[in-house]
């Protein structure tokens, strides 16, 4: 559903005169990233998280129900108990979007019972992988057509964003983080595009995509009020159109909450639903309900979330370049056309980070880095666009940029081995002492003895070679300013 809408409007965007010269480059971007994700997509669910989502899809297709009792993935811990049945705690809209892919496979004789690994692989690639590739294509379109960077710089920034951030490890398994980030980016594209063509339809599509993002990842609703303010600054009509466009998916989200749990409250935050024998969560551990005991705990947790063992910067060093880009935009380059828009987006990003720091205690559980932050990667990397002239004109700056790009890509490749990285610390119950998941993933690569270990290692080595060769070719095209 979300992918078909997005593909339709990507095609519509490319019909404009400004897009025609780049049509081949957009198609190439999509194909290259889709093939990269096809190389690395996992063969089978690796955690409670994606198992819970697969349970939703299987139950919808095979039983026309959200009840997951009879699913092959019913043993997941990410489930709640309502009306004597178990349900996945994940918002259902992403499963509704992916279910047609499983339905097609079922018609071809493939099911979770007969071919669980290949079904997981194909459903994930066709839904998550394709949507991620589409998001990176739109990302490149924003760089080239709205931010007016060169084709060479657009290629490099898109490559590093797709291969050197949390987008890479979370585009190869079934989760909601990258899809919600793609939908936010689509909403932002239409927000920025209204300045270019002035059409009211931009506000409508922005509202549709942003509300859809929130309906599959509740914290993404945070972006709606900030973008509403931006539309209000442009015109009352645009703000009204944006607000009305948000209503259908918000209403659907709330209806599905009531239908599957009897309450408007998200089931994942509804503590009584988790009060059953064998439940893995309670009031103190559910994200959104958990609280830190002291200010010291908050500060230490925030440190590890941002720059420590599970840190956003630790796992995505290229964001340091994006921060420098922000300084250029707001202190030097006053010609940047969308300074006001990105200021509001930055405020939304900071609020998004703050809520996760204040209202969670488990670093997103078993995951490489903090998987929640994959949702903001696309818009967080946009300020890198502002640094083209600096990188082109200064050899030391170029070397610094390329060095960070190489490091970021390496870390992301390491993360693809076990995106749902097992927490190996003996202090797993002590939330202030979490595992460094970069080191943990390296250890898992070196000690992997699974039946698919050889295949996984070959895929990882092949992806490493492809990405560094791709980066080398892209940087080579970036000539110094004469």
XYZ file of C-alpha atoms in Angstrom:
482
model
C 0.000 0.000 0.000
C 2.611 2.590 1.074
C 5.083 1.383 -1.560
C 2.536 1.539 -4.388
C 1.599 5.115 -3.453
C 5.243 6.101 -3.207
C 6.189 4.500 -6.529
C 3.279 6.207 -8.255
C 4.391 9.593 -7.021
C 8.052 9.004 -7.692
C 6.994 8.357 -11.300
C 4.899 11.529 -11.211
C 7.854 13.515 -9.846
C 10.053 12.282 -12.668
C 7.615 13.549 -15.299
C 8.609 17.151 -14.663
C 11.020 18.830 -17.064
C 13.664 19.197 -14.354
C 13.585 15.471 -13.628
C 13.877 14.172 -17.200
C 17.665 14.568 -17.486
C 18.079 12.546 -14.275
C 15.541 9.792 -14.909
C 18.218 7.243 -15.755
C 20.250 8.179 -12.676
C 17.229 7.744 -10.422
C 16.506 4.326 -11.883
C 20.170 3.380 -11.484
C 20.130 4.487 -7.830
C 17.059 2.366 -7.127
C 18.440 -0.714 -8.881
C 21.885 -0.517 -7.267
C 20.511 -0.259 -3.736
C 17.853 -2.888 -4.381
C 20.569 -5.309 -5.576
C 22.694 -4.450 -2.520
C 19.795 -5.256 -0.206
C 19.054 -8.411 -2.225
C 22.626 -9.549 -1.563
C 22.381 -8.990 2.197
C 18.727 -9.607 3.170
C 18.436 -12.184 5.929
C 17.222 -15.750 5.478
C 14.747 -16.035 8.331
C 13.574 -14.073 11.347
C 16.371 -13.366 13.802
C 14.525 -11.921 16.785
C 11.236 -11.559 18.591
C 10.764 -8.268 16.751
C 10.678 -9.510 13.175
C 9.158 -12.815 14.264
C 6.235 -10.882 15.729
C 5.757 -9.011 12.451
C 5.921 -12.224 10.419
C 3.285 -13.695 12.735
C 0.986 -10.795 11.833
C 1.529 -11.316 8.112
C 1.016 -15.074 8.283
C -2.158 -14.735 10.356
C -3.624 -12.072 8.064
C -3.027 -14.132 4.915
C -3.800 -17.615 6.237
C -6.535 -16.861 8.772
C -7.758 -13.336 7.915
C -7.127 -12.428 11.534
C -4.752 -10.410 13.689
C -4.683 -13.242 16.250
C -1.266 -14.930 16.086
C -1.977 -18.016 18.216
C -1.645 -20.397 15.267
C 1.329 -18.734 13.613
C 4.698 -20.386 13.088
C 6.114 -17.414 15.046
C 3.712 -17.629 18.002
C 6.593 -18.183 20.432
C 7.762 -14.571 20.034
C 7.942 -12.554 23.234
C 6.703 -9.407 21.453
C 3.032 -10.212 21.963
C 0.228 -9.225 24.304
C -2.874 -11.039 25.548
C -6.367 -9.735 24.772
C -9.752 -11.537 24.814
C -8.051 -14.915 25.395
C -5.791 -14.596 22.362
C -2.289 -13.398 21.622
C -1.605 -10.478 19.275
C 1.592 -8.957 17.934
C 2.399 -5.704 19.701
C 3.470 -4.113 16.384
C 1.191 -1.568 14.640
C -0.614 -3.654 11.971
C -0.386 -1.272 8.992
C 3.087 -2.433 7.938
C 1.857 -6.034 8.006
C -1.163 -5.040 5.895
C 1.238 -3.523 3.359
C 3.468 -6.633 3.221
C 0.729 -9.275 3.308
C 0.029 -9.197 -0.472
C 3.639 -10.266 -1.077
C 3.128 -13.318 1.126
C -0.219 -13.978 -0.538
C 1.507 -14.145 -3.934
C 4.076 -16.587 -2.552
C 1.322 -18.735 -1.079
C -0.335 -18.903 -4.485
C 3.010 -20.083 -5.887
C 3.213 -22.853 -3.296
C 5.654 -21.198 -0.884
C 4.678 -20.710 2.762
C 6.219 -20.144 6.171
C 5.686 -23.848 6.891
C 7.250 -25.207 3.697
C 9.999 -22.657 2.925
C 10.350 -20.360 5.982
C 13.779 -18.922 5.081
C 13.005 -18.082 1.469
C 9.570 -16.706 2.272
C 11.047 -14.418 4.920
C 13.774 -13.356 2.470
C 11.404 -12.549 -0.391
C 8.744 -10.808 1.704
C 11.440 -8.688 3.370
C 13.233 -7.838 0.121
C 10.064 -6.975 -1.812
C 8.665 -4.818 0.980
C 11.436 -3.406 3.179
C 14.324 -3.617 0.686
C 12.353 -2.083 -2.168
C 10.990 0.683 0.042
C 14.497 1.496 1.321
C 15.826 1.678 -2.246
C 12.936 3.968 -3.149
C 13.691 6.219 -0.170
C 17.321 6.583 -1.206
C 16.196 7.410 -4.736
C 13.970 10.203 -3.427
C 16.831 11.312 -1.153
C 19.032 11.735 -4.232
C 16.212 13.601 -5.985
C 16.008 16.101 -3.112
C 19.766 16.651 -3.274
C 19.875 17.178 -7.035
C 16.635 19.047 -7.701
C 15.781 20.923 -4.520
C 19.176 21.475 -2.898
C 20.879 21.882 -6.305
C 24.075 19.960 -5.627
C 26.072 18.468 -8.483
C 25.296 15.008 -9.824
C 28.629 13.730 -8.507
C 28.003 15.032 -4.992
C 24.436 13.723 -5.008
C 25.776 10.251 -5.866
C 28.358 10.304 -3.061
C 26.032 11.611 -0.343
C 23.320 9.122 -1.323
C 25.800 6.235 -1.289
C 27.143 7.138 2.148
C 23.643 7.663 3.554
C 22.446 4.299 2.269
C 25.577 2.297 3.060
C 27.207 4.155 5.960
C 24.320 4.577 8.394
C 21.807 2.402 10.246
C 19.806 2.271 7.026
C 21.958 -0.583 5.706
C 21.603 -3.118 8.562
C 17.908 -2.306 9.010
C 16.984 -2.583 5.333
C 17.792 -6.288 5.258
C 15.314 -7.552 7.836
C 11.631 -6.941 8.474
C 11.204 -3.948 10.780
C 9.403 -0.618 10.802
C 12.306 1.785 11.277
C 13.596 2.364 7.753
C 10.080 2.278 6.204
C 8.928 4.985 8.606
C 12.051 6.999 7.768
C 11.312 6.698 4.039
C 7.755 7.906 4.597
C 9.014 10.880 6.631
C 11.378 11.739 3.775
C 8.525 11.568 1.253
C 6.507 13.919 3.443
C 9.494 16.268 3.641
C 9.953 16.148 -0.134
C 6.441 17.492 -0.650
C 6.974 20.069 2.087
C 10.039 21.392 0.267
C 8.494 21.036 -3.179
C 5.618 23.405 -2.402
C 8.120 26.255 -2.462
C 9.131 25.210 -5.977
C 5.745 24.823 -7.657
C 3.243 26.217 -5.137
C 0.693 23.437 -5.699
C -1.684 22.665 -2.851
C -1.400 18.955 -3.613
C 2.057 18.992 -2.044
C 0.493 19.652 1.353
C -1.952 16.787 0.837
C 0.723 14.244 -0.038
C 2.951 15.466 2.771
C 0.142 14.827 5.243
C -0.573 11.372 3.823
C 3.026 10.195 4.029
C 3.775 11.688 7.456
C 0.623 10.260 9.034
C 1.414 6.898 7.435
C 4.912 7.069 8.965
C 3.409 7.661 12.406
C 0.896 4.853 11.958
C 3.722 2.315 11.670
C 6.093 3.997 14.169
C 4.208 6.049 16.752
C 7.039 8.454 17.583
C 7.093 9.599 13.954
C 3.822 11.401 14.668
C 6.110 13.957 16.363
C 7.005 15.399 12.961
C 3.405 16.333 12.128
C 3.015 19.411 14.399
C 6.355 20.843 13.278
C 5.477 20.473 9.607
C 1.986 21.812 10.243
C 3.597 25.009 11.576
C 5.674 25.254 8.412
C 2.597 24.944 6.227
C 0.837 27.562 8.368
C 3.718 29.924 7.638
C 3.151 29.397 3.913
C -0.647 29.567 3.725
C -3.732 28.692 5.729
C -5.071 26.646 2.807
C -1.941 24.510 2.745
C -2.137 23.954 6.512
C -5.787 22.914 6.307
C -5.085 20.579 3.383
C -2.170 19.040 5.293
C -4.285 18.556 8.432
C -7.180 16.942 6.572
C -4.785 14.623 4.725
C -3.406 13.383 8.051
C -6.816 12.286 9.322
C -7.409 8.986 7.407
C -4.263 7.178 8.533
C -4.432 8.557 12.073
C -8.046 7.358 12.239
C -7.064 3.957 10.838
C -4.249 3.670 13.373
C -6.590 4.436 16.282
C -9.294 2.103 14.915
C -6.824 -0.781 14.701
C -5.708 -0.105 18.286
C -9.298 -0.421 19.467
C -10.000 -3.425 17.247
C -6.981 -5.406 18.428
C -6.751 -4.317 22.064
C -9.988 -2.591 23.085
C -8.245 0.724 23.723
C -7.023 3.787 21.837
C -3.718 3.406 23.648
C -0.988 1.643 21.624
C -0.897 -1.999 22.775
C 2.895 -1.851 23.185
C 2.350 0.775 25.915
C -0.778 -0.700 27.495
C 0.621 -2.387 30.608
C -2.456 -4.548 31.557
C -2.224 -6.368 28.213
C 1.199 -7.676 29.239
C 0.064 -9.101 32.563
C 0.025 -12.779 31.592
C 2.015 -15.831 32.605
C 5.368 -15.879 30.817
C 5.238 -12.232 29.726
C 8.678 -10.786 29.026
C 7.647 -7.191 29.775
C 5.913 -5.152 32.459
C 5.239 -1.551 33.470
C 8.925 -0.974 34.237
C 10.312 -2.345 30.954
C 7.814 -1.318 28.277
C 9.167 1.434 26.030
C 7.201 4.620 26.593
C 6.331 3.629 30.171
C 9.773 2.875 31.587
C 11.345 5.537 33.782
C 14.864 6.232 35.010
C 15.380 6.340 38.754
C 17.779 9.274 38.973
C 19.121 12.147 36.885
C 22.477 10.351 36.843
C 20.789 7.359 35.201
C 19.257 9.598 32.546
C 22.579 11.280 31.747
C 24.502 8.006 31.592
C 21.810 6.369 29.465
C 21.735 9.377 27.144
C 25.518 9.281 26.836
C 25.507 5.652 25.729
C 22.551 6.283 23.401
C 24.345 9.126 21.606
C 28.123 8.677 21.802
C 28.821 5.674 24.046
C 28.545 1.917 23.665
C 25.295 2.035 21.727
C 25.797 5.573 20.486
C 24.221 7.139 17.447
C 27.548 8.768 16.518
C 29.532 5.682 17.518
C 27.625 3.541 15.043
C 27.189 6.271 12.400
C 30.315 8.498 12.414
C 29.314 10.202 9.149
C 26.747 12.150 11.181
C 29.681 14.261 12.381
C 29.886 15.564 8.805
C 26.165 16.276 8.879
C 26.619 18.297 12.077
C 29.362 20.304 10.364
C 26.952 20.812 7.472
C 24.430 22.271 9.902
C 27.024 24.751 11.148
C 27.731 25.809 7.569
C 24.020 26.232 6.821
C 23.196 28.321 9.877
C 26.445 30.266 10.369
C 27.904 30.796 6.903
C 25.710 29.793 3.987
C 22.670 32.032 4.264
C 21.851 31.271 0.638
C 20.602 27.815 1.676
C 16.993 27.967 0.540
C 15.399 25.735 3.149
C 16.989 26.971 6.380
C 13.631 27.516 8.110
C 12.267 24.137 7.041
C 15.309 22.255 8.224
C 15.313 24.177 11.491
C 11.875 22.770 12.309
C 12.918 19.292 11.166
C 15.962 19.513 13.430
C 13.707 20.424 16.358
C 11.565 17.359 15.602
C 14.667 15.149 15.436
C 15.924 16.429 18.802
C 12.514 15.830 20.390
C 12.457 12.341 18.865
C 15.857 11.556 20.390
C 14.892 13.091 23.717
C 11.738 11.022 24.112
C 13.634 7.796 23.517
C 16.285 8.816 26.042
C 13.742 9.806 28.692
C 11.097 7.101 28.206
C 13.111 3.942 27.466
C 15.730 2.010 29.400
C 16.885 -0.840 27.128
C 18.752 0.753 24.194
C 16.188 -0.798 21.792
C 16.899 -4.279 23.136
C 18.725 -6.818 20.994
C 19.903 -4.634 18.135
C 22.945 -3.206 16.419
C 23.301 0.291 17.820
C 19.920 1.818 18.605
C 17.587 0.606 15.868
C 14.969 3.253 16.707
C 17.294 5.889 15.257
C 17.215 4.342 11.771
C 13.945 6.247 11.236
C 15.695 9.633 11.219
C 18.783 8.729 9.169
C 17.546 10.031 5.808
C 16.602 13.499 6.993
C 19.547 13.651 9.416
C 21.983 13.237 6.505
C 20.529 15.990 4.302
C 22.855 18.734 5.697
C 25.855 16.912 4.203
C 24.679 18.499 0.938
C 25.943 21.892 2.154
C 29.588 20.781 2.241
C 30.206 20.136 -1.453
C 32.359 23.201 -2.098
C 34.453 22.628 1.043
C 35.144 18.985 0.159
C 35.934 19.818 -3.462
C 38.237 22.741 -2.693
C 40.276 21.420 0.259
C 42.341 18.235 0.117
C 42.522 17.840 3.956
C 38.748 18.259 4.258
C 38.232 15.764 1.443
C 40.532 13.257 3.167
C 38.661 13.742 6.456
C 35.328 13.246 4.698
C 36.440 10.129 2.812
C 38.003 8.683 5.977
C 34.766 9.079 7.941
C 32.803 7.674 4.999
C 35.035 4.576 4.896
C 34.693 4.086 8.655
C 30.916 4.522 8.581
C 30.502 2.045 5.734
C 32.697 -0.491 7.535
C 30.642 -0.189 10.734
C 27.392 -0.562 8.799
C 28.706 -3.644 6.981
C 29.666 -5.158 10.342
C 26.125 -4.448 11.509
C 24.608 -6.401 8.627
C 25.857 -9.690 10.060
C 23.577 -9.558 13.106
C 21.313 -6.474 13.022
C 19.473 -7.939 15.994
C 22.753 -8.303 17.886
C 22.462 -10.542 20.963
C 23.300 -8.696 24.148
C 26.282 -10.606 25.510
C 26.950 -8.563 28.637
C 26.562 -10.435 31.949
C 24.843 -7.264 33.180
C 22.036 -7.548 30.639
C 19.454 -6.704 33.294
C 21.394 -3.617 34.381
C 20.366 -1.040 31.792
C 23.334 1.226 32.445
C 25.903 -1.390 31.341
C 25.103 -2.363 27.783
C 27.207 -4.197 25.242
C 29.250 -2.351 22.636
C 27.406 -3.854 19.676
C 30.143 -3.043 17.130
C 32.580 -5.211 19.103
C 29.873 -7.801 19.753
C 29.092 -8.041 16.029
C 32.767 -8.454 15.120
C 32.981 -11.265 17.663
C 29.881 -12.906 16.191
C 31.339 -12.715 12.679
C 34.568 -14.385 13.819
C 32.837 -17.130 15.810
C 29.768 -17.786 13.642
C 29.211 -21.548 13.406
C 25.665 -21.541 12.051
C 24.729 -23.713 9.037
C 24.651 -20.610 6.852
C 27.901 -19.118 8.207
C 29.878 -19.655 4.998
C 27.141 -18.144 2.833
C 26.765 -15.187 5.175
C 30.523 -14.553 5.144
C 30.664 -14.674 1.339
C 27.759 -12.225 1.130
C 29.413 -9.890 3.635
C 32.774 -9.954 1.814
C 31.075 -9.379 -1.545
C 29.098 -6.427 -0.164
C 32.274 -4.945 1.339
C 34.098 -5.105 -1.989
C 31.122 -3.678 -3.890
C 30.607 -0.753 -1.524
C 34.236 0.326 -1.333
C 34.616 0.030 -5.100
C 31.405 2.048 -5.491
C 32.754 4.682 -3.087
C 36.124 4.773 -4.890
C 34.464 5.319 -8.278
C 32.182 8.012 -6.860
C 34.969 9.938 -5.110
C 37.107 9.713 -8.238
C 34.403 11.590 -10.157
C 34.480 14.425 -7.610
C 37.004 16.810 -9.174
C 38.469 19.804 -7.312
C 36.995 23.216 -8.020
C 39.024 24.945 -10.715
